[in-house]
Amino acid sequence: MKSLSKNKQACLALVLLSAAFLGTPSQAESKFSIADGKTTTKLPFELIDNRVFVEVQLNGRGPFHFILDTGAGDFAIDDDVARKLGLQVAEAGQESGVGEKKVRTGRAQIAKLQLGDLRFEDIEATVLPNFDLGNVFGKKPLDGIVGLPLFQQVVVKHDYIHMVLRFTLPNKFSYRGAGAIVHFDRPRQIPVVDAELDGVPGKFGIDTGARSSLLAYGPFADQNKLKEKYDAKLEGVTGWGIGGPVRSLLARAKELKIGKVVVPDLVVRLSTQKTGLSTSSAMAGLIGPDVLSQFDLTIDYSRNRLIFEKNKHYGRRDTYDRAGMWIGQDGEHFMIVDVITGGPADEAGIKRGESILAIDGFSTDKLVLPEVRDNIRRDAVGKRITLLLESHGKRRAAVVTLRDLV
C-alpha cells in the first residue's frame, strides 16, 4: 500500500472512531465567557464523516477546523498547529486509541481560543502527533478537538437538521418541551447511559465523535454472544484511529432503547479488535451520530441529562457502506484500503491496494472523500457505480452494484 505522505493534513487520529478516552481532563483553570455578555448564542457547523466540525480561532489566528466531541476529555490540537502558533510543547506521555498502538503526546498552553461567541483563555491542551488521515477525511483538514471543557461551561443543543449549535449558560437554561429526558452518569468525561440493545442491557457512552450508530465493545459482544445472536459474518475496516484501521463485524439490530427513547433498525458494529479502547469492559460500547442525529439533542452536563426531541430523520432506515469497501486518499486519487469478503466490491473483483482514478467518469482529484463515502452509503440499493482503477500501471473499469450488507 502506498504511503499517504503526499497528502499531509493536520489531522488527529484519535477521533476517527471515537475520542472516548482522550486525555485526562486538565486541572488547570481557564477563563470562560460569552461575547457581549450574552447568555445564549448560536454557531453553524458542518457534518463531515458524521462528525460535528466547527471553526475555531487560536491566539487570534485561524480559522482552524475542530470536532466538537462528547468523548474528548480535553482540548486537543495537532502538532502542526502547535508549530504554526509557536507554542512550547512539553512531553506528556502516551495515549491509547482505538487502534492497536500507542502514540506519544504533549501539552501546550494556548492564550486564547474562540468558538463563535464563546471565549476561553489560558487553556492547557493535549498535543497529538501529525497523522496522514486521508483514510478518513481525504483533503478535509482536522486541526483539533473541543471536548469536556466546553460542555462543562454551557448547555449544548445540536440541531442536526439546520446544522446549528445553540450554547446556553446553565443557570439561564430551562426546558419545558415534550422531549424525552435521559439522565446519565459521567465516571470520566463521556456521558454514560443505561440502554438496551434488543433486550440486552448495558452502559453505553454517548459519543458525538463516533462515526456511525452503535459500536459494541468486544467484551460486551462476547459476553452476550452478539455475533451468534445476529449471525454476524461480514467483517471489515469500519473506522480508523491511533494504530491504524479498526475492524468490526457488521450486524443489524431491531431496536435500541435509551430510557423512553426507542430507535429502530440500526446497523451495529461488533468490534473484533485485540487491543485498544474497544477491548475495554468499562462500557458496553458507544452510541454515535446515526442515532443522535435523529433528534434535536441537548446535552446538559450541569444537570447530567440529555434531552431527545425527534426530528424529521427519526426512524430513517440505518445504512452502512453499500459497496463493502473502505476508501482512502492517496495524493490526488483515492485508494482501496479494505474490501469486505462477500460484499459488492468483492463481487466486482476489486482488490485492496488498487488506486481509484475516477468514479462514474469524475476524476477523484476533483471529488471530496467524505462526500463520496456518504453518497455510496446513501445512494439507492441497486444503483451501479463505475470505478476506473489502476494497479501496477494497468487500468481497468469495475462496476459495483450497491446493496445493504446487513
PDB file of N, CA, C and O in Angstrom, residues 204-273:
ATOM      1  N   PHE A 204     -23.692   2.477  27.920  1.00  0.00           N
ATOM      2  CA  PHE A 204     -23.122   2.954  26.663  1.00  0.00           C
ATOM      3  C   PHE A 204     -22.740   4.420  26.771  1.00  0.00           C
ATOM      4  O   PHE A 204     -23.475   5.229  27.349  1.00  0.00           O
ATOM      5  N   GLY A 205     -21.592   4.762  26.179  1.00  0.00           N
ATOM      6  CA  GLY A 205     -21.184   6.150  26.091  1.00  0.00           C
ATOM      7  C   GLY A 205     -21.917   6.867  24.973  1.00  0.00           C
ATOM      8  O   GLY A 205     -22.156   6.292  23.905  1.00  0.00           O
ATOM      9  N   ILE A 206     -22.299   8.120  25.217  1.00  0.00           N
ATOM     10  CA  ILE A 206     -22.906   8.969  24.189  1.00  0.00           C
ATOM     11  C   ILE A 206     -21.779   9.750  23.535  1.00  0.00           C
ATOM     12  O   ILE A 206     -21.197  10.657  24.126  1.00  0.00           O
ATOM     13  N   ASP A 207     -21.455   9.395  22.300  1.00  0.00           N
ATOM     14  CA  ASP A 207     -20.223   9.883  21.681  1.00  0.00           C
ATOM     15  C   ASP A 207     -20.508  10.543  20.340  1.00  0.00           C
ATOM     16  O   ASP A 207     -20.685   9.872  19.324  1.00  0.00           O
ATOM     17  N   THR A 208     -20.544  11.886  20.335  1.00  0.00           N
ATOM     18  CA  THR A 208     -20.752  12.601  19.077  1.00  0.00           C
ATOM     19  C   THR A 208     -19.556  12.479  18.145  1.00  0.00           C
ATOM     20  O   THR A 208     -19.646  12.843  16.977  1.00  0.00           O
ATOM     21  N   GLY A 209     -18.427  11.968  18.646  1.00  0.00           N
ATOM     22  CA  GLY A 209     -17.240  11.810  17.813  1.00  0.00           C
ATOM     23  C   GLY A 209     -17.113  10.452  17.173  1.00  0.00           C
ATOM     24  O   GLY A 209     -16.195  10.214  16.396  1.00  0.00           O
ATOM     25  N   ALA A 210     -18.016   9.528  17.495  1.00  0.00           N
ATOM     26  CA  ALA A 210     -18.040   8.244  16.799  1.00  0.00           C
ATOM     27  C   ALA A 210     -18.629   8.465  15.414  1.00  0.00           C
ATOM     28  O   ALA A 210     -19.232   9.493  15.136  1.00  0.00           O
ATOM     29  N   ARG A 211     -18.513   7.491  14.507  1.00  0.00           N
ATOM     30  CA  ARG A 211     -18.885   7.790  13.128  1.00  0.00           C
ATOM     31  C   ARG A 211     -20.144   7.067  12.636  1.00  0.00           C
ATOM     32  O   ARG A 211     -20.526   7.228  11.481  1.00  0.00           O
ATOM     33  N   SER A 212     -20.788   6.255  13.461  1.00  0.00           N
ATOM     34  CA  SER A 212     -21.993   5.589  12.972  1.00  0.00           C
ATOM     35  C   SER A 212     -22.987   5.428  14.108  1.00  0.00           C
ATOM     36  O   SER A 212     -23.009   6.229  15.035  1.00  0.00           O
ATOM     37  N   SER A 213     -23.819   4.412  14.074  1.00  0.00           N
ATOM     38  CA  SER A 213     -24.904   4.299  15.047  1.00  0.00           C
ATOM     39  C   SER A 213     -24.445   3.753  16.390  1.00  0.00           C
ATOM     40  O   SER A 213     -24.632   4.372  17.433  1.00  0.00           O
ATOM     41  N   LEU A 214     -23.850   2.578  16.370  1.00  0.00           N
ATOM     42  CA  LEU A 214     -23.513   1.937  17.630  1.00  0.00           C
ATOM     43  C   LEU A 214     -22.321   1.017  17.435  1.00  0.00           C
ATOM     44  O   LEU A 214     -22.278   0.210  16.499  1.00  0.00           O
ATOM     45  N   LEU A 215     -21.372   1.132  18.336  1.00  0.00           N
ATOM     46  CA  LEU A 215     -20.229   0.229  18.385  1.00  0.00           C
ATOM     47  C   LEU A 215     -20.329  -0.575  19.667  1.00  0.00           C
ATOM     48  O   LEU A 215     -20.385  -0.016  20.762  1.00  0.00           O
ATOM     49  N   ALA A 216     -20.370  -1.904  19.557  1.00  0.00           N
ATOM     50  CA  ALA A 216     -20.348  -2.777  20.717  1.00  0.00           C
ATOM     51  C   ALA A 216     -18.907  -3.203  20.975  1.00  0.00           C
ATOM     52  O   ALA A 216     -18.246  -3.752  20.089  1.00  0.00           O
ATOM     53  N   TYR A 217     -18.415  -2.910  22.180  1.00  0.00           N
ATOM     54  CA  TYR A 217     -17.054  -3.309  22.537  1.00  0.00           C
ATOM     55  C   TYR A 217     -16.955  -4.839  22.590  1.00  0.00           C
ATOM     56  O   TYR A 217     -17.939  -5.538  22.862  1.00  0.00           O
ATOM     57  N   GLY A 218     -15.739  -5.325  22.378  1.00  0.00           N
ATOM     58  CA  GLY A 218     -15.514  -6.764  22.311  1.00  0.00           C
ATOM     59  C   GLY A 218     -16.018  -7.549  23.508  1.00  0.00           C
ATOM     60  O   GLY A 218     -16.749  -8.541  23.336  1.00  0.00           O
ATOM     61  N   PRO A 219     -15.663  -7.165  24.749  1.00  0.00           N
ATOM     62  CA  PRO A 219     -16.130  -7.944  25.901  1.00  0.00           C
ATOM     63  C   PRO A 219     -17.657  -8.013  26.008  1.00  0.00           C
ATOM     64  O   PRO A 219     -18.210  -9.069  26.333  1.00  0.00           O
ATOM     65  N   PHE A 220     -18.349  -6.905  25.746  1.00  0.00           N
ATOM     66  CA  PHE A 220     -19.819  -6.899  25.793  1.00  0.00           C
ATOM     67  C   PHE A 220     -20.389  -7.808  24.706  1.00  0.00           C
ATOM     68  O   PHE A 220     -21.317  -8.591  24.950  1.00  0.00           O
ATOM     69  N   ALA A 221     -19.832  -7.708  23.494  1.00  0.00           N
ATOM     70  CA  ALA A 221     -20.316  -8.548  22.393  1.00  0.00           C
ATOM     71  C   ALA A 221     -20.074 -10.025  22.681  1.00  0.00           C
ATOM     72  O   ALA A 221     -20.950 -10.873  22.432  1.00  0.00           O
ATOM     73  N   ASP A 222     -18.903 -10.353  23.235  1.00  0.00           N
ATOM     74  CA  ASP A 222     -18.585 -11.756  23.530  1.00  0.00           C
ATOM     75  C   ASP A 222     -19.451 -12.294  24.661  1.00  0.00           C
ATOM     76  O   ASP A 222     -19.993 -13.407  24.581  1.00  0.00           O
ATOM     77  N   GLN A 223     -19.581 -11.507  25.738  1.00  0.00           N
ATOM     78  CA  GLN A 223     -20.345 -11.957  26.898  1.00  0.00           C
ATOM     79  C   GLN A 223     -21.798 -12.250  26.533  1.00  0.00           C
ATOM     80  O   GLN A 223     -22.407 -13.189  27.057  1.00  0.00           O
ATOM     81  N   ASN A 224     -22.348 -11.452  25.629  1.00  0.00           N
ATOM     82  CA  ASN A 224     -23.757 -11.608  25.264  1.00  0.00           C
ATOM     83  C   ASN A 224     -23.952 -12.338  23.943  1.00  0.00           C
ATOM     84  O   ASN A 224     -25.070 -12.365  23.403  1.00  0.00           O
ATOM     85  N   LYS A 225     -22.860 -12.920  23.439  1.00  0.00           N
ATOM     86  CA  LYS A 225     -22.904 -13.735  22.221  1.00  0.00           C
ATOM     87  C   LYS A 225     -23.628 -13.022  21.073  1.00  0.00           C
ATOM     88  O   LYS A 225     -24.494 -13.577  20.392  1.00  0.00           O
ATOM     89  N   LEU A 226     -23.248 -11.743  20.869  1.00  0.00           N
ATOM     90  CA  LEU A 226     -23.912 -10.960  19.842  1.00  0.00           C
ATOM     91  C   LEU A 226     -23.580 -11.441  18.431  1.00  0.00           C
ATOM     92  O   LEU A 226     -24.408 -11.327  17.526  1.00  0.00           O
ATOM     93  N   LYS A 227     -22.393 -11.962  18.251  1.00  0.00           N
ATOM     94  CA  LYS A 227     -22.035 -12.498  16.928  1.00  0.00           C
ATOM     95  C   LYS A 227     -23.005 -13.605  16.544  1.00  0.00           C
ATOM     96  O   LYS A 227     -23.503 -13.659  15.406  1.00  0.00           O
ATOM     97  N   GLU A 228     -23.280 -14.492  17.501  1.00  0.00           N
ATOM     98  CA  GLU A 228     -24.206 -15.590  17.232  1.00  0.00           C
ATOM     99  C   GLU A 228     -25.647 -15.083  17.161  1.00  0.00           C
ATOM    100  O   GLU A 228     -26.431 -15.528  16.311  1.00  0.00           O
ATOM    101  N   LYS A 229     -25.983 -14.142  18.032  1.00  0.00           N
ATOM    102  CA  LYS A 229     -27.351 -13.603  18.076  1.00  0.00           C
ATOM    103  C   LYS A 229     -27.758 -13.008  16.736  1.00  0.00           C
ATOM    104  O   LYS A 229     -28.884 -13.197  16.265  1.00  0.00           O
ATOM    105  N   TYR A 230     -26.807 -12.285  16.117  1.00  0.00           N
ATOM    106  CA  TYR A 230     -27.116 -11.601  14.860  1.00  0.00           C
ATOM    107  C   TYR A 230     -26.584 -12.350  13.636  1.00  0.00           C
ATOM    108  O   TYR A 230     -26.719 -11.851  12.510  1.00  0.00           O
ATOM    109  N   ASP A 231     -25.977 -13.520  13.878  1.00  0.00           N
ATOM    110  CA  ASP A 231     -25.372 -14.279  12.771  1.00  0.00           C
ATOM    111  C   ASP A 231     -24.455 -13.375  11.943  1.00  0.00           C
ATOM    112  O   ASP A 231     -24.519 -13.335  10.709  1.00  0.00           O
ATOM    113  N   ALA A 232     -23.595 -12.633  12.660  1.00  0.00           N
ATOM    114  CA  ALA A 232     -22.714 -11.658  12.010  1.00  0.00           C
ATOM    115  C   ALA A 232     -21.533 -12.366  11.350  1.00  0.00           C
ATOM    116  O   ALA A 232     -20.765 -13.065  12.016  1.00  0.00           O
ATOM    117  N   LYS A 233     -21.386 -12.162  10.049  1.00  0.00           N
ATOM    118  CA  LYS A 233     -20.337 -12.843   9.291  1.00  0.00           C
ATOM    119  C   LYS A 233     -19.453 -11.895   8.498  1.00  0.00           C
ATOM    120  O   LYS A 233     -18.324 -12.248   8.153  1.00  0.00           O
ATOM    121  N   LEU A 234     -19.961 -10.707   8.156  1.00  0.00           N
ATOM    122  CA  LEU A 234     -19.203  -9.781   7.329  1.00  0.00           C
ATOM    123  C   LEU A 234     -18.317  -8.908   8.203  1.00  0.00           C
ATOM    124  O   LEU A 234     -18.803  -8.207   9.094  1.00  0.00           O
ATOM    125  N   GLU A 235     -17.019  -8.955   7.960  1.00  0.00           N
ATOM    126  CA  GLU A 235     -16.061  -8.198   8.765  1.00  0.00           C
ATOM    127  C   GLU A 235     -15.201  -7.337   7.862  1.00  0.00           C
ATOM    128  O   GLU A 235     -14.829  -7.739   6.759  1.00  0.00           O
ATOM    129  N   GLY A 236     -14.886  -6.135   8.356  1.00  0.00           N
ATOM    130  CA  GLY A 236     -14.008  -5.272   7.583  1.00  0.00           C
ATOM    131  C   GLY A 236     -13.577  -4.075   8.388  1.00  0.00           C
ATOM    132  O   GLY A 236     -13.889  -3.940   9.576  1.00  0.00           O
ATOM    133  N   VAL A 237     -12.844  -3.179   7.737  1.00  0.00           N
ATOM    134  CA  VAL A 237     -12.444  -1.922   8.354  1.00  0.00           C
ATOM    135  C   VAL A 237     -13.679  -1.038   8.455  1.00  0.00           C
ATOM    136  O   VAL A 237     -14.328  -0.741   7.461  1.00  0.00           O
ATOM    137  N   THR A 238     -14.011  -0.611   9.683  1.00  0.00           N
ATOM    138  CA  THR A 238     -15.187   0.229   9.904  1.00  0.00           C
ATOM    139  C   THR A 238     -14.817   1.556  10.557  1.00  0.00           C
ATOM    140  O   THR A 238     -15.696   2.354  10.884  1.00  0.00           O
ATOM    141  N   GLY A 239     -13.532   1.793  10.747  1.00  0.00           N
ATOM    142  CA  GLY A 239     -13.073   3.041  11.339  1.00  0.00           C
ATOM    143  C   GLY A 239     -11.564   3.118  11.262  1.00  0.00           C
ATOM    144  O   GLY A 239     -10.896   2.185  10.797  1.00  0.00           O
ATOM    145  N   TRP A 240     -11.022   4.255  11.717  1.00  0.00           N
ATOM    146  CA  TRP A 240      -9.580   4.472  11.648  1.00  0.00           C
ATOM    147  C   TRP A 240      -9.161   5.321  12.841  1.00  0.00           C
ATOM    148  O   TRP A 240      -9.844   6.283  13.188  1.00  0.00           O
ATOM    149  N   GLY A 241      -8.073   4.951  13.475  1.00  0.00           N
ATOM    150  CA  GLY A 241      -7.636   5.702  14.638  1.00  0.00           C
ATOM    151  C   GLY A 241      -6.170   5.489  14.929  1.00  0.00           C
ATOM    152  O   GLY A 241      -5.416   5.029  14.069  1.00  0.00           O
ATOM    153  N   ILE A 242      -5.770   5.828  16.140  1.00  0.00           N
ATOM    154  CA  ILE A 242      -4.387   5.585  16.542  1.00  0.00           C
ATOM    155  C   ILE A 242      -4.082   4.105  16.362  1.00  0.00           C
ATOM    156  O   ILE A 242      -4.832   3.247  16.803  1.00  0.00           O
ATOM    157  N   GLY A 243      -2.977   3.798  15.731  1.00  0.00           N
ATOM    158  CA  GLY A 243      -2.613   2.414  15.484  1.00  0.00           C
ATOM    159  C   GLY A 243      -3.136   1.880  14.177  1.00  0.00           C
ATOM    160  O   GLY A 243      -2.846   0.745  13.811  1.00  0.00           O
ATOM    161  N   GLY A 244      -3.929   2.678  13.441  1.00  0.00           N
ATOM    162  CA  GLY A 244      -4.360   2.240  12.125  1.00  0.00           C
ATOM    163  C   GLY A 244      -5.818   1.840  12.061  1.00  0.00           C
ATOM    164  O   GLY A 244      -6.666   2.391  12.764  1.00  0.00           O
ATOM    165  N   PRO A 245      -6.142   0.852  11.195  1.00  0.00           N
ATOM    166  CA  PRO A 245      -7.541   0.506  10.937  1.00  0.00           C
ATOM    167  C   PRO A 245      -8.197  -0.159  12.138  1.00  0.00           C
ATOM    168  O   PRO A 245      -7.554  -0.811  12.947  1.00  0.00           O
ATOM    169  N   VAL A 246      -9.505   0.013  12.219  1.00  0.00           N
ATOM    170  CA  VAL A 246     -10.331  -0.612  13.249  1.00  0.00           C
ATOM    171  C   VAL A 246     -11.304  -1.551  12.558  1.00  0.00           C
ATOM    172  O   VAL A 246     -12.050  -1.137  11.666  1.00  0.00           O
ATOM    173  N   ARG A 247     -11.313  -2.788  12.964  1.00  0.00           N
ATOM    174  CA  ARG A 247     -12.123  -3.800  12.291  1.00  0.00           C
ATOM    175  C   ARG A 247     -13.303  -4.214  13.162  1.00  0.00           C
ATOM    176  O   ARG A 247     -13.207  -4.293  14.387  1.00  0.00           O
ATOM    177  N   SER A 248     -14.419  -4.511  12.489  1.00  0.00           N
ATOM    178  CA  SER A 248     -15.635  -4.925  13.190  1.00  0.00           C
ATOM    179  C   SER A 248     -16.429  -5.883  12.319  1.00  0.00           C
ATOM    180  O   SER A 248     -16.294  -5.894  11.091  1.00  0.00           O
ATOM    181  N   LEU A 249     -17.275  -6.666  12.973  1.00  0.00           N
ATOM    182  CA  LEU A 249     -18.318  -7.416  12.294  1.00  0.00           C
ATOM    183  C   LEU A 249     -19.545  -6.526  12.187  1.00  0.00           C
ATOM    184  O   LEU A 249     -19.826  -5.727  13.087  1.00  0.00           O
ATOM    185  N   LEU A 250     -20.290  -6.668  11.106  1.00  0.00           N
ATOM    186  CA  LEU A 250     -21.492  -5.865  10.893  1.00  0.00           C
ATOM    187  C   LEU A 250     -22.744  -6.676  11.208  1.00  0.00           C
ATOM    188  O   LEU A 250     -22.831  -7.867  10.860  1.00  0.00           O
ATOM    189  N   ALA A 251     -23.694  -6.031  11.876  1.00  0.00           N
ATOM    190  CA  ALA A 251     -24.955  -6.690  12.215  1.00  0.00           C
ATOM    191  C   ALA A 251     -26.069  -5.655  12.138  1.00  0.00           C
ATOM    192  O   ALA A 251     -25.823  -4.454  12.156  1.00  0.00           O
ATOM    193  N   ARG A 252     -27.307  -6.138  12.071  1.00  0.00           N
ATOM    194  CA  ARG A 252     -28.457  -5.239  12.106  1.00  0.00           C
ATOM    195  C   ARG A 252     -29.327  -5.595  13.304  1.00  0.00           C
ATOM    196  O   ARG A 252     -29.741  -6.735  13.469  1.00  0.00           O
ATOM    197  N   ALA A 253     -29.566  -4.578  14.141  1.00  0.00           N
ATOM    198  CA  ALA A 253     -30.373  -4.760  15.344  1.00  0.00           C
ATOM    199  C   ALA A 253     -31.786  -4.246  15.108  1.00  0.00           C
ATOM    200  O   ALA A 253     -32.012  -3.348  14.298  1.00  0.00           O
ATOM    201  N   LYS A 254     -32.744  -4.793  15.876  1.00  0.00           N
ATOM    202  CA  LYS A 254     -34.135  -4.358  15.739  1.00  0.00           C
ATOM    203  C   LYS A 254     -34.368  -3.013  16.408  1.00  0.00           C
ATOM    204  O   LYS A 254     -35.031  -2.146  15.846  1.00  0.00           O
ATOM    205  N   GLU A 255     -33.824  -2.851  17.634  1.00  0.00           N
ATOM    206  CA  GLU A 255     -34.043  -1.577  18.300  1.00  0.00           C
ATOM    207  C   GLU A 255     -33.056  -1.352  19.430  1.00  0.00           C
ATOM    208  O   GLU A 255     -32.522  -2.291  20.027  1.00  0.00           O
ATOM    209  N   LEU A 256     -32.829  -0.083  19.699  1.00  0.00           N
ATOM    210  CA  LEU A 256     -32.037   0.373  20.830  1.00  0.00           C
ATOM    211  C   LEU A 256     -32.941   1.218  21.707  1.00  0.00           C
ATOM    212  O   LEU A 256     -33.601   2.139  21.226  1.00  0.00           O
ATOM    213  N   LYS A 257     -32.969   0.912  23.007  1.00  0.00           N
ATOM    214  CA  LYS A 257     -33.754   1.697  23.958  1.00  0.00           C
ATOM    215  C   LYS A 257     -32.817   2.454  24.885  1.00  0.00           C
ATOM    216  O   LYS A 257     -31.925   1.866  25.487  1.00  0.00           O
ATOM    217  N   ILE A 258     -33.038   3.763  24.970  1.00  0.00           N
ATOM    218  CA  ILE A 258     -32.306   4.610  25.905  1.00  0.00           C
ATOM    219  C   ILE A 258     -33.359   5.294  26.762  1.00  0.00           C
ATOM    220  O   ILE A 258     -33.929   6.311  26.377  1.00  0.00           O
ATOM    221  N   GLY A 259     -33.659   4.734  27.914  1.00  0.00           N
ATOM    222  CA  GLY A 259     -34.792   5.240  28.682  1.00  0.00           C
ATOM    223  C   GLY A 259     -36.062   5.089  27.860  1.00  0.00           C
ATOM    224  O   GLY A 259     -36.386   4.010  27.364  1.00  0.00           O
ATOM    225  N   LYS A 260     -36.796   6.198  27.693  1.00  0.00           N
ATOM    226  CA  LYS A 260     -38.024   6.171  26.896  1.00  0.00           C
ATOM    227  C   LYS A 260     -37.764   6.382  25.407  1.00  0.00           C
ATOM    228  O   LYS A 260     -38.695   6.375  24.600  1.00  0.00           O
ATOM    229  N   VAL A 261     -36.519   6.587  25.049  1.00  0.00           N
ATOM    230  CA  VAL A 261     -36.150   6.780  23.643  1.00  0.00           C
ATOM    231  C   VAL A 261     -35.963   5.418  22.981  1.00  0.00           C
ATOM    232  O   VAL A 261     -35.202   4.577  23.474  1.00  0.00           O
ATOM    233  N   VAL A 262     -36.655   5.202  21.871  1.00  0.00           N
ATOM    234  CA  VAL A 262     -36.546   3.942  21.133  1.00  0.00           C
ATOM    235  C   VAL A 262     -36.128   4.267  19.703  1.00  0.00           C
ATOM    236  O   VAL A 262     -36.797   5.029  19.009  1.00  0.00           O
ATOM    237  N   VAL A 263     -35.005   3.683  19.274  1.00  0.00           N
ATOM    238  CA  VAL A 263     -34.511   3.902  17.913  1.00  0.00           C
ATOM    239  C   VAL A 263     -34.473   2.550  17.202  1.00  0.00           C
ATOM    240  O   VAL A 263     -33.768   1.632  17.629  1.00  0.00           O
ATOM    241  N   PRO A 264     -35.242   2.395  16.118  1.00  0.00           N
ATOM    242  CA  PRO A 264     -35.332   1.098  15.451  1.00  0.00           C
ATOM    243  C   PRO A 264     -34.302   0.925  14.337  1.00  0.00           C
ATOM    244  O   PRO A 264     -33.728   1.879  13.828  1.00  0.00           O
ATOM    245  N   ASP A 265     -34.069  -0.356  13.997  1.00  0.00           N
ATOM    246  CA  ASP A 265     -33.433  -0.733  12.727  1.00  0.00           C
ATOM    247  C   ASP A 265     -32.037  -0.140  12.566  1.00  0.00           C
ATOM    248  O   ASP A 265     -31.777   0.634  11.641  1.00  0.00           O
ATOM    249  N   LEU A 266     -31.113  -0.521  13.449  1.00  0.00           N
ATOM    250  CA  LEU A 266     -29.772   0.041  13.450  1.00  0.00           C
ATOM    251  C   LEU A 266     -28.730  -0.940  12.918  1.00  0.00           C
ATOM    252  O   LEU A 266     -28.831  -2.150  13.132  1.00  0.00           O
ATOM    253  N   VAL A 267     -27.718  -0.401  12.253  1.00  0.00           N
ATOM    254  CA  VAL A 267     -26.524  -1.174  11.935  1.00  0.00           C
ATOM    255  C   VAL A 267     -25.575  -1.073  13.123  1.00  0.00           C
ATOM    256  O   VAL A 267     -25.268   0.020  13.597  1.00  0.00           O
ATOM    257  N   VAL A 268     -25.144  -2.215  13.618  1.00  0.00           N
ATOM    258  CA  VAL A 268     -24.272  -2.285  14.788  1.00  0.00           C
ATOM    259  C   VAL A 268     -22.924  -2.844  14.362  1.00  0.00           C
ATOM    260  O   VAL A 268     -22.851  -3.790  13.570  1.00  0.00           O
ATOM    261  N   ARG A 269     -21.871  -2.223  14.888  1.00  0.00           N
ATOM    262  CA  ARG A 269     -20.520  -2.744  14.665  1.00  0.00           C
ATOM    263  C   ARG A 269     -20.083  -3.521  15.900  1.00  0.00           C
ATOM    264  O   ARG A 269     -20.094  -2.988  17.008  1.00  0.00           O
ATOM    265  N   LEU A 270     -19.705  -4.775  15.722  1.00  0.00           N
ATOM    266  CA  LEU A 270     -19.206  -5.612  16.805  1.00  0.00           C
ATOM    267  C   LEU A 270     -17.690  -5.639  16.690  1.00  0.00           C
ATOM    268  O   LEU A 270     -17.132  -6.264  15.781  1.00  0.00           O
ATOM    269  N   SER A 271     -17.016  -4.961  17.609  1.00  0.00           N
ATOM    270  CA  SER A 271     -15.569  -4.812  17.498  1.00  0.00           C
ATOM    271  C   SER A 271     -14.860  -6.167  17.538  1.00  0.00           C
ATOM    272  O   SER A 271     -15.182  -7.025  18.361  1.00  0.00           O
ATOM    273  N   THR A 272     -13.882  -6.320  16.650  1.00  0.00           N
ATOM    274  CA  THR A 272     -13.030  -7.519  16.665  1.00  0.00           C
ATOM    275  C   THR A 272     -11.581  -7.157  17.002  1.00  0.00           C
ATOM    276  O   THR A 272     -10.686  -7.971  16.815  1.00  0.00           O
ATOM    277  N   GLN A 273     -11.359  -5.948  17.520  1.00  0.00           N
ATOM    278  CA  GLN A 273     -10.016  -5.517  17.877  1.00  0.00           C
ATOM    279  C   GLN A 273      -9.459  -6.366  19.021  1.00  0.00           C
ATOM    280  O   GLN A 273     -10.201  -6.764  19.922  1.00  0.00           O
TER     281      GLN A 273
END
